[in-house]
CSV table of C-alpha atoms and ligand atoms in Angstrom, one decimal:
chain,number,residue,atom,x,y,z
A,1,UNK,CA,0.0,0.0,0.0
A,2,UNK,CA,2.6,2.7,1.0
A,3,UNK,CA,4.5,1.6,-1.9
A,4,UNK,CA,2.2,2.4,-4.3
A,5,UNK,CA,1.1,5.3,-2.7
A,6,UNK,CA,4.6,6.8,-2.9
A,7,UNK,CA,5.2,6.0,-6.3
A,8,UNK,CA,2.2,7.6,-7.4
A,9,UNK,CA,2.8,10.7,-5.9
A,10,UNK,CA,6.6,10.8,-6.9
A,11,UNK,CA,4.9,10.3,-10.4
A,12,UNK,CA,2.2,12.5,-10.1
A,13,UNK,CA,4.9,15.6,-9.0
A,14,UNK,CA,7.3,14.4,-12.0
A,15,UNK,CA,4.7,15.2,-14.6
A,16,UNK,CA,3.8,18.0,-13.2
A,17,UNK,CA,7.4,19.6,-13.4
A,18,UNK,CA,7.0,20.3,-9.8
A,19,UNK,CA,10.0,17.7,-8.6
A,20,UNK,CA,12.6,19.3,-6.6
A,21,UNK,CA,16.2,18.2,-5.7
A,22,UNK,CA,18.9,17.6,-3.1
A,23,UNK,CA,22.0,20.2,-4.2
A,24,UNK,CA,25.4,19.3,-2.6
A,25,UNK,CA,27.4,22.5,-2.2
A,26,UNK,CA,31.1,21.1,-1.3
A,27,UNK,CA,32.2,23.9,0.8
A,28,UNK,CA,28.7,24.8,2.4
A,29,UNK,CA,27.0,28.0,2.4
A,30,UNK,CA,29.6,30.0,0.5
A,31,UNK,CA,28.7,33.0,-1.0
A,32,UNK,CA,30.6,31.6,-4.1
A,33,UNK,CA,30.1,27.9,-4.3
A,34,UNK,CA,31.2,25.0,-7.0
A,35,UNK,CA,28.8,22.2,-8.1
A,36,UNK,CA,31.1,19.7,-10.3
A,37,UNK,CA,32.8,21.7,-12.7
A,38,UNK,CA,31.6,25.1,-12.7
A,39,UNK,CA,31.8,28.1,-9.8
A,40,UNK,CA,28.4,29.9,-9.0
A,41,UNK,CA,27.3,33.1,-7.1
A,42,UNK,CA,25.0,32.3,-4.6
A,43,UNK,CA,21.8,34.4,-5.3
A,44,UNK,CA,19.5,31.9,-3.0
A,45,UNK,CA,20.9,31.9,0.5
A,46,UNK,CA,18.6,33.2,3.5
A,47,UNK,CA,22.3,34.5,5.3
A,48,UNK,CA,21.3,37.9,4.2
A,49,UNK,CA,23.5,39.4,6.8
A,50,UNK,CA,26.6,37.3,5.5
A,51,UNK,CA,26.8,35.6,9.4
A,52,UNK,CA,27.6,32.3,8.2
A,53,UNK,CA,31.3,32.9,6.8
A,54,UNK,CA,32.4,35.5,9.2
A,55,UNK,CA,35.4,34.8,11.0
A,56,UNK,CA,34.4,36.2,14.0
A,57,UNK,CA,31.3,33.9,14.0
A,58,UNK,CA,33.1,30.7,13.5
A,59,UNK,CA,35.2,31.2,16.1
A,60,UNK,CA,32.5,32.0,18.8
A,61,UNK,CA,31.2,28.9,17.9
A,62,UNK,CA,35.0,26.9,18.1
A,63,UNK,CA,35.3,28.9,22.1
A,64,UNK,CA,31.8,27.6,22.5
A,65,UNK,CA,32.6,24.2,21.9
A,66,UNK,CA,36.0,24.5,23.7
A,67,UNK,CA,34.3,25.4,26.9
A,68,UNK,CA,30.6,23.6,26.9
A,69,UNK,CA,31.4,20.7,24.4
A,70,UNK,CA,29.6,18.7,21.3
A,71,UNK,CA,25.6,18.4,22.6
A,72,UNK,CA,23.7,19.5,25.3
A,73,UNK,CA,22.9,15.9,26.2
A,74,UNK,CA,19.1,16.3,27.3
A,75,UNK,CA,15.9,18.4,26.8
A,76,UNK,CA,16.4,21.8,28.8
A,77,UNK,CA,14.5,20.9,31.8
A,78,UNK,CA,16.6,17.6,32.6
A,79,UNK,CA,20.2,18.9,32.2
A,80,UNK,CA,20.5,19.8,28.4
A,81,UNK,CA,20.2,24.2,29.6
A,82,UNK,CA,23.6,25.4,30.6
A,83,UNK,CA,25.0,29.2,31.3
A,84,UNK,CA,25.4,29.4,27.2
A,85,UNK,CA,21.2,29.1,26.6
A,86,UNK,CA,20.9,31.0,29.5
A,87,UNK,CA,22.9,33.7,28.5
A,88,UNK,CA,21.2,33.9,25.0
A,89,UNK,CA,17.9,34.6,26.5
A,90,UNK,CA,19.0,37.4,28.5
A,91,UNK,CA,20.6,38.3,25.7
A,92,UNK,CA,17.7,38.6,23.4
A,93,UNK,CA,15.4,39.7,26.2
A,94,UNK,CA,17.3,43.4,26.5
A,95,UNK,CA,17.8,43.6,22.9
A,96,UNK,CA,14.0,43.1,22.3
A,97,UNK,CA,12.6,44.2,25.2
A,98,UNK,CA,10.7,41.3,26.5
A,99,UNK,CA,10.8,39.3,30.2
A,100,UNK,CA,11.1,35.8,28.2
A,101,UNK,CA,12.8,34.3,25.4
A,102,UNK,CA,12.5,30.2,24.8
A,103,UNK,CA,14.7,28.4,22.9
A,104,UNK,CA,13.8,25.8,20.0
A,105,UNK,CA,15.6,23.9,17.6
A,106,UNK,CA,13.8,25.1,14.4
A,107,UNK,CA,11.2,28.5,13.6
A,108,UNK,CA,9.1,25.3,12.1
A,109,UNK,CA,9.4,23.9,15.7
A,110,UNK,CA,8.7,27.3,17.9
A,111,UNK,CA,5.3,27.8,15.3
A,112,UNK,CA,4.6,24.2,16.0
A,113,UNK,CA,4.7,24.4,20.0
A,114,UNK,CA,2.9,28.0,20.1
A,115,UNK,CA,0.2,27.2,18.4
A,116,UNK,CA,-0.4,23.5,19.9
A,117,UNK,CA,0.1,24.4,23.5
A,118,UNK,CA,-1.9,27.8,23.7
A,119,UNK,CA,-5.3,26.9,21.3
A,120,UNK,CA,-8.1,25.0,22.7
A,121,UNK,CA,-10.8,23.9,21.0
A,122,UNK,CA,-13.8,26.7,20.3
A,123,UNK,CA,-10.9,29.5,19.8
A,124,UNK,CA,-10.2,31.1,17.1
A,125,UNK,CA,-7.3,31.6,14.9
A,126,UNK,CA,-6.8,34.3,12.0
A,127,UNK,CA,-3.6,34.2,9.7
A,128,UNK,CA,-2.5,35.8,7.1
A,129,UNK,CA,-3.6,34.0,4.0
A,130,UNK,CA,0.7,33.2,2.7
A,131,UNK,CA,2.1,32.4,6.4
A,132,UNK,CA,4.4,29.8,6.5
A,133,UNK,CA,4.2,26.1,5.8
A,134,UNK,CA,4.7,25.8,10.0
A,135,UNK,CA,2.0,27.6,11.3
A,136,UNK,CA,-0.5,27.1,8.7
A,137,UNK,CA,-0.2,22.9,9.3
A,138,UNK,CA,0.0,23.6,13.1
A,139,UNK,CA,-3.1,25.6,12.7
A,140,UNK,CA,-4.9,23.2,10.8
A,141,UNK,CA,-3.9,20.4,13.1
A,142,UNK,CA,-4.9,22.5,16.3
A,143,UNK,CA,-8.2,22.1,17.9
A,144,UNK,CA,-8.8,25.9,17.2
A,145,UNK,CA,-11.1,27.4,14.5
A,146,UNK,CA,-9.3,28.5,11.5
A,147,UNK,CA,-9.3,31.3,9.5
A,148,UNK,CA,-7.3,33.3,7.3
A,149,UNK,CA,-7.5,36.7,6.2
A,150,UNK,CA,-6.5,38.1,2.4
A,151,UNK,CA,-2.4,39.0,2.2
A,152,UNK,CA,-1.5,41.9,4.3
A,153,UNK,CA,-5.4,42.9,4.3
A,154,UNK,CA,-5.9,44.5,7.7
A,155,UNK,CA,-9.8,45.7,7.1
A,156,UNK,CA,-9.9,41.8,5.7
A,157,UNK,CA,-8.6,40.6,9.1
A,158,UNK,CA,-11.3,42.8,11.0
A,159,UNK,CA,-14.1,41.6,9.5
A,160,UNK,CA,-12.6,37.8,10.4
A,161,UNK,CA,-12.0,38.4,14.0
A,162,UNK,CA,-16.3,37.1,15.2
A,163,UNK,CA,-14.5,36.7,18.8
A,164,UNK,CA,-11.1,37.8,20.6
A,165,UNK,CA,-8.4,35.8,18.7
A,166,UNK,CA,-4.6,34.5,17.8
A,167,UNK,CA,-3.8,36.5,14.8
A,168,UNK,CA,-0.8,35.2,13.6
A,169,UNK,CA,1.7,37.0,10.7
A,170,UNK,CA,4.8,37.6,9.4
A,171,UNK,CA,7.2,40.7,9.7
A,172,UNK,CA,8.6,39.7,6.1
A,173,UNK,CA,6.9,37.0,3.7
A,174,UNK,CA,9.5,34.9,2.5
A,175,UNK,CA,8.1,34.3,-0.9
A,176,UNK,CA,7.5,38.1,-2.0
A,177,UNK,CA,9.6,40.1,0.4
A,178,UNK,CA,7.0,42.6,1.2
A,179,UNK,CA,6.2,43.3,4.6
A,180,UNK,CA,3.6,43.3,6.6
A,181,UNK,CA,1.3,46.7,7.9
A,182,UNK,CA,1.8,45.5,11.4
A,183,UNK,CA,1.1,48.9,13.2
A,184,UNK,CA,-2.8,48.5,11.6
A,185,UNK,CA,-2.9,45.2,12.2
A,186,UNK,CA,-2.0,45.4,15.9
A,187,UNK,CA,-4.2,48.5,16.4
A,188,UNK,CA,-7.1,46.0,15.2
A,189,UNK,CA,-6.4,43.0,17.3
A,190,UNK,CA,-5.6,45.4,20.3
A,191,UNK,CA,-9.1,46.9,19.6
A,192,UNK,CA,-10.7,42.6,19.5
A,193,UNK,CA,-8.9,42.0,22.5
A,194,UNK,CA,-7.1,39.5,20.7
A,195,UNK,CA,-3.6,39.0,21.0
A,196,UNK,CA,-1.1,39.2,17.8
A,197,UNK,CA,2.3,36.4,17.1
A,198,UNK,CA,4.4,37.9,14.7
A,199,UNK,CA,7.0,35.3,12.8
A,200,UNK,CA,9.9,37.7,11.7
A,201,UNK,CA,12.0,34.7,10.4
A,202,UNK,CA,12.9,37.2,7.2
A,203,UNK,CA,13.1,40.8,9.2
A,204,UNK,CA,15.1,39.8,12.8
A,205,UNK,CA,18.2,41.1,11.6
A,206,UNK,CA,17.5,43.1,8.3
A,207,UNK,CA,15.5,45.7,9.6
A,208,UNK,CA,14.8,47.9,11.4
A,209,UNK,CA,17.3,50.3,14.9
A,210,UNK,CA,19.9,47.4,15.3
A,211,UNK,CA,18.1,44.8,13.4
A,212,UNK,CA,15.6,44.4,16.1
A,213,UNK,CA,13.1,43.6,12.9
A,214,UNK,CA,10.1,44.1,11.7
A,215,UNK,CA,8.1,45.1,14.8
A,216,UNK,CA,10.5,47.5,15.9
A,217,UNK,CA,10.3,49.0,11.8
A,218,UNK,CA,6.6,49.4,12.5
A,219,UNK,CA,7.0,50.4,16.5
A,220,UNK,CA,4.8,47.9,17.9
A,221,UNK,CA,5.6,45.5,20.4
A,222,UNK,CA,3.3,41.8,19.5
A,223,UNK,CA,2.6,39.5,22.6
A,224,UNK,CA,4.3,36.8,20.5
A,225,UNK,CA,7.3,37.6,18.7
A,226,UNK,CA,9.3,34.5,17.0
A,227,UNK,CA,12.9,35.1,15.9
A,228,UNK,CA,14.8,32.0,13.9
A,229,UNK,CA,18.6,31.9,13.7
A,230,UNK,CA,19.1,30.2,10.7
A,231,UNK,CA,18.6,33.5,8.2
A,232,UNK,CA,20.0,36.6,9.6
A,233,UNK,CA,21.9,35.2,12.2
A,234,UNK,CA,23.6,32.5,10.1
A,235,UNK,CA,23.2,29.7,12.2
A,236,UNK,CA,20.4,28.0,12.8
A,237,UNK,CA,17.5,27.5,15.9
A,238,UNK,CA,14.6,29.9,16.9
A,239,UNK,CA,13.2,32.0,20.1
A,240,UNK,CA,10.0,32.9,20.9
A,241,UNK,CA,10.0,36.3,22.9
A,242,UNK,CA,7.0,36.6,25.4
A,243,UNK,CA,5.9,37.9,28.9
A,244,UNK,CA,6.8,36.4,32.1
A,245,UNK,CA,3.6,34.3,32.4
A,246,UNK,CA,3.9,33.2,29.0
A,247,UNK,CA,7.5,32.2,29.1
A,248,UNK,CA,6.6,29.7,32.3
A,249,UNK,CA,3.6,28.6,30.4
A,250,UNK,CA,5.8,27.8,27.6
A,251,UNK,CA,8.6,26.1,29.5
A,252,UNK,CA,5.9,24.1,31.2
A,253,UNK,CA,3.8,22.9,27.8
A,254,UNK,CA,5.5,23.8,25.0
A,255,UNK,CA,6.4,19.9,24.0
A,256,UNK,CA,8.9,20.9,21.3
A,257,UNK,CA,11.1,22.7,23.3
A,258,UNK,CA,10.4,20.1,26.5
A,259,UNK,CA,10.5,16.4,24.6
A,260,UNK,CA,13.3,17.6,22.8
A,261,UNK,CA,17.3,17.7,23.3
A,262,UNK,CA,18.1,21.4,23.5
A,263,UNK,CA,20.1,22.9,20.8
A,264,UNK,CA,24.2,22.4,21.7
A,265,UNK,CA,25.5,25.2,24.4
A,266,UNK,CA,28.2,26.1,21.7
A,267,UNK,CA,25.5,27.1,18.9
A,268,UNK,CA,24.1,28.5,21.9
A,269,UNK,CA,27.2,30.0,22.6
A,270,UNK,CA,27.9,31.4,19.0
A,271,UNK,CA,24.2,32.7,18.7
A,272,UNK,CA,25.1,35.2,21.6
A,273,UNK,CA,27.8,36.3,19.5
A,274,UNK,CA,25.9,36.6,15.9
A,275,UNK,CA,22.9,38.5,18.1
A,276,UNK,CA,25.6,41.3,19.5
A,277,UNK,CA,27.2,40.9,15.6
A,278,UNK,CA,24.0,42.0,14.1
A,279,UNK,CA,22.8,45.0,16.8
A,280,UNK,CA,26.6,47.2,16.2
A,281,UNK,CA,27.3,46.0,12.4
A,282,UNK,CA,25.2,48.4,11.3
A,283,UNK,CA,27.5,48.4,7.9
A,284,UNK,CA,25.8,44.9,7.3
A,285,UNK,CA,22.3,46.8,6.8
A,286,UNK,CA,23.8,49.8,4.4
A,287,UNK,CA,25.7,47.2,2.6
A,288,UNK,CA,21.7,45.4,2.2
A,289,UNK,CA,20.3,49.2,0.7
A,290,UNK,CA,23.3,49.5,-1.5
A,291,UNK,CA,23.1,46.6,-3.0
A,292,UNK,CA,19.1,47.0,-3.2
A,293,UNK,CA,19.0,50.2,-5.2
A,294,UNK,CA,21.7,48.2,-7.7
A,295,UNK,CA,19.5,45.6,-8.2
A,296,UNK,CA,16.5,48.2,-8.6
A,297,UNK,CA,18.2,50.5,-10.7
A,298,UNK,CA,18.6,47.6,-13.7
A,299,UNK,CA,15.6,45.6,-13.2
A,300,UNK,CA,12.6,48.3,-11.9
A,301,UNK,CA,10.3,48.6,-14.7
A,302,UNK,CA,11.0,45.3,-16.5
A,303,UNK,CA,8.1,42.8,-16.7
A,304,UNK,CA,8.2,40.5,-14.0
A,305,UNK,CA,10.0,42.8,-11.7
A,306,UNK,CA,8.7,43.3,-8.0
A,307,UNK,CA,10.1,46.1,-5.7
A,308,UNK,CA,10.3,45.1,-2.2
A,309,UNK,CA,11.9,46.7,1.2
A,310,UNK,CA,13.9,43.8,2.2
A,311,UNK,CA,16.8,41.4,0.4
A,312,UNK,CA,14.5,39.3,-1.1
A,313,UNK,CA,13.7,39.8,-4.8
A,314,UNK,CA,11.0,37.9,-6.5
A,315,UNK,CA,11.4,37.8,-10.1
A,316,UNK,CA,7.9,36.6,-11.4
A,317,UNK,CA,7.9,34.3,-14.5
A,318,UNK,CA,4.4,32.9,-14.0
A,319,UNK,CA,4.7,29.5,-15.1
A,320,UNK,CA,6.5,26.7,-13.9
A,321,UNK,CA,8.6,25.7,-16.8
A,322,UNK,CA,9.1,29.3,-17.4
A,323,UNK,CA,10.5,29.7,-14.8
A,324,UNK,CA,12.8,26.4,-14.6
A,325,UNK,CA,14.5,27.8,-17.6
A,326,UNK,CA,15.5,31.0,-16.6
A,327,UNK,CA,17.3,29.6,-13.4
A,328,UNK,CA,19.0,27.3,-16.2
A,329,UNK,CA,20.0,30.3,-17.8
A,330,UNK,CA,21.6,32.3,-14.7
A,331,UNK,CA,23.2,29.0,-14.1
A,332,UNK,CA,25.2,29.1,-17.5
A,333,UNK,CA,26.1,32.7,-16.6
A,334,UNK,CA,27.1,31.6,-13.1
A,335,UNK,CA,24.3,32.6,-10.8
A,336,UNK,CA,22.5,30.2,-8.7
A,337,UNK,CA,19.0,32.0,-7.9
A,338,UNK,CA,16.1,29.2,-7.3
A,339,UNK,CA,13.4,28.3,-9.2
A,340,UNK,CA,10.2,28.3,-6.8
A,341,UNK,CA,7.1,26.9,-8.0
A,342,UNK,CA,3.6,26.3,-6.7
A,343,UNK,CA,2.7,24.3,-4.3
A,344,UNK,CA,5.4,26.8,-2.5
A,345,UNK,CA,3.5,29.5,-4.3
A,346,UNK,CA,0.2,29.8,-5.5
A,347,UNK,CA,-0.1,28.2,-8.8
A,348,UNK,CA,1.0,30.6,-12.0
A,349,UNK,CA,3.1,33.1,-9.5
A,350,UNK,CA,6.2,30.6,-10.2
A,351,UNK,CA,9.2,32.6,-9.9
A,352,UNK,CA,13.0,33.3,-9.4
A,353,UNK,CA,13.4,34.0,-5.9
A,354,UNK,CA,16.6,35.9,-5.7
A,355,UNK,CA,18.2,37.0,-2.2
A,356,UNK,CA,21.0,39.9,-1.6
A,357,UNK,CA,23.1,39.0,1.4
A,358,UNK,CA,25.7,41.8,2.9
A,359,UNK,CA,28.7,39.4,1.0
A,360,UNK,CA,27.5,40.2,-2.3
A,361,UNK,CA,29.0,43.3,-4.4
A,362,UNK,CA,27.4,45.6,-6.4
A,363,UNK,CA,28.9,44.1,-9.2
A,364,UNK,CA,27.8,40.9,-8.8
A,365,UNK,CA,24.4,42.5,-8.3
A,366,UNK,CA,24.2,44.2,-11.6
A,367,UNK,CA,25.8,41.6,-13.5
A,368,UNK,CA,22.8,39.2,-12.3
A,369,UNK,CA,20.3,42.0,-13.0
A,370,UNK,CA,21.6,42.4,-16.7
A,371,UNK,CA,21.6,38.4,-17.3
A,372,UNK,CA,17.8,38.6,-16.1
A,373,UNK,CA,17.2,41.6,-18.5
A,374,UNK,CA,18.8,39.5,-21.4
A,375,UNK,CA,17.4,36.1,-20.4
A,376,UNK,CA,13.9,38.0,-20.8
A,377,UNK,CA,14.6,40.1,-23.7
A,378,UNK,CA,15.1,36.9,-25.5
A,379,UNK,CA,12.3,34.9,-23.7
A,380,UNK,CA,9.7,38.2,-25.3
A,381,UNK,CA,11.4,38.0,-29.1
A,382,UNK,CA,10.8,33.8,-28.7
A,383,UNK,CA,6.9,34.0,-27.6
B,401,LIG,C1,8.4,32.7,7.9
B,401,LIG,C2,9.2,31.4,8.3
B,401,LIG,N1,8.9,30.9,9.5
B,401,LIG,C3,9.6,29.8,9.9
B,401,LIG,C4,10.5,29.2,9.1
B,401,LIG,C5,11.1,27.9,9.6
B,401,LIG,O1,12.3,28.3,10.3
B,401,LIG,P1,13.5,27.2,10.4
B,401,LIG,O2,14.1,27.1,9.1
B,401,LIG,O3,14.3,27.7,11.5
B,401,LIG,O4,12.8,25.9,10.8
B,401,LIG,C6,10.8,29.7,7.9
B,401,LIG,C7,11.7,29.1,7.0
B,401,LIG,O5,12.3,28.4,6.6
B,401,LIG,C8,10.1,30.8,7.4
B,401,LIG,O6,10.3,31.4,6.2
């Protein structure tokens, strides 16, 4: 039975051009990488800060292991939390201004545990219609009502909210790059007595007074504010940032953080360092807008073409083979920039999903600007 049931989908996704692949990159998230013969600019890496490859960074993480070891050895509340996790928290807390800050392995796993230890059944939940693969299957898993509201649609979200709610969204959407109008959408879920989670997987680090993020851009301060390390930060594990009675609650039922062996004290360790990394490297952020209005100076008006505020550039091909061909095409010119097609997004919105990280030049950023302006030129004479 599962046999055939595999095959059939594997089959089903084959014909359908929708069949994705494992990539081995030899040296790891480079900002320059080889794959067999040929060298290629990495145009598809979520480091936007350029974390991953710093010096600094890897070294925090060699001191960490020097001092705390491989693994933490348990879940935090047998013996896996040591003065490194400890010290992280704090660490966030002052920087974002909350009482509480739990550690999880994975943003997918903090979305998970939120969501299934705070939502009882007859509640209601309201998220934005593109969240994250994470939160809308926790949500549709949870013994909570439903619903979504229309992308970045506050008066949309009002007229969902029949009792006080979870609204649930994203700083930055991670498909699109736009951002989200979080001051309206707090004033309306302040107004329903209904309390808002913000995921700002895509913002913590990119924007806003010291890459506090998102909420900070906007000035609001959400109940629930998740932060993952494995974009901006260049590392990888997530925090959800809370009030005191929250944290405890969380500590006490969140069963991904509490069935599950905390991350290693020397990640923990090195994440201390990328968070005080990202709050006085402000050049990190400039280096982001410089290389932003390079990208936007070539490309802005060109069919296809989406400004955003933040590092990530969707270039819109529409459909799937489409858009298969043009990352063949930046390949042969050297760029790697990902081909992402539905079901990631909705179905004829397949696209190029290019993302600027402070390691890239200006250079490098018009020269992949003026292969997409060619690639398309010719695609238009062809059709
Ligand atoms: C908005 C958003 N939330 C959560 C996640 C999951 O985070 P992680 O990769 O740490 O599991 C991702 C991405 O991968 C994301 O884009």
């Amino acid at each position: 039975m599962f046999s055939q049931r595999i095959e059939q989908a594997l089959t089903i996704r084959q014909e359908k051009g929708l069949s994705r692949q494992l990539n081995v990159l030899e040296g790891g998230n480079q900002p320059m990488f080889c794959q067999g013969s040929r060298q290629y600019i990495n145009f598809s890496s979520n480091d936007y800060l350029g974390m991953a490859t710093e010096p600094e960074l890897i070294q925090a993480w060699k001191e960490g292991l020097d001092k705390y070891g491989a693994g933490s050895g348990a879940s935090p509340l047998v013996t896996g939390f040591s003065r490194a996790h400890a010290e992280l928290e704090q660490t966030l807390c002052s920087w974002l201004g909350y009482d509480r800050a739990i550690l999880f392995n994975s943003g997918f796993s903090a979305n998970q545990a939120v969501l299934f230890s705070l939502l009882e059944k007859g509640d209601l939940l309201v998220q934005d219609k593109l969240n994250h693969a994470s939160l809308m299957e926790a949500g549709m898993l949870s013994p909570a009502n439903m619903k979504r509201f229309r992308h970045n649609d506050p008066e949309h979200l009002n007229t969902q909210l029949s009792q006080p709610a979870l609204v649930v969204t994203e700083g930055v959407f991670s498909m699109d790059g736009d951002t989200s109008p979080l001051k309206n959408i707090k004033q309306i879920c302040d107004k329903q007595n209904s309390w808002l989670m913000v995921d700002d997987a895509h913002g913590i680090g990119v924007l806003g007074e010291e890459g506090k993020g998102s909420c900070c851009a906007e000035g609001i301060k959400p109940q629930l504010l998740i932060v993952t390390f494995g974009k901006g930060f260049g590392l990888s594990g997530a925090a959800v940032l809370c009030d005191k009675p929250t944290g405890d609650y969380l500590t006490q039922f969140a069963r991904h953080h509490v069935y599950s062996t905390a991350m290693p004290p020397a990640q923990a360790y090195a994440l201390k360092k990328a968070a005080n990394m990202i709050q006085s490297q402000q050049w990190r952020r400039d280096r982001l807008a410089e290389l932003q209005s390079a990208y936007n100076d070539t490309l802005s008006g060109l069919e296809g073409f989406v400004s955003t505020p933040t590092p990530i550039k969707p270039f819109i091909c529409g459909d799937a083979s489409h858009a298969l061909s043009m990352a063949d095409n930046l390949k042969s010119h050297g760029f790697w920039a990902t081909a992402i097609r539905p079901p990631t997004v909705p179905n004829g919105s397949a696209r190029i999903r290019i993302t600027l990280t402070a390691n890239h030049s200006p250079e490098q950023v018009k020269a992949l600007a003026e292969a997409i302006v060619q690639f398309s030129e010719e695609h238009n004479r062809e059709s």
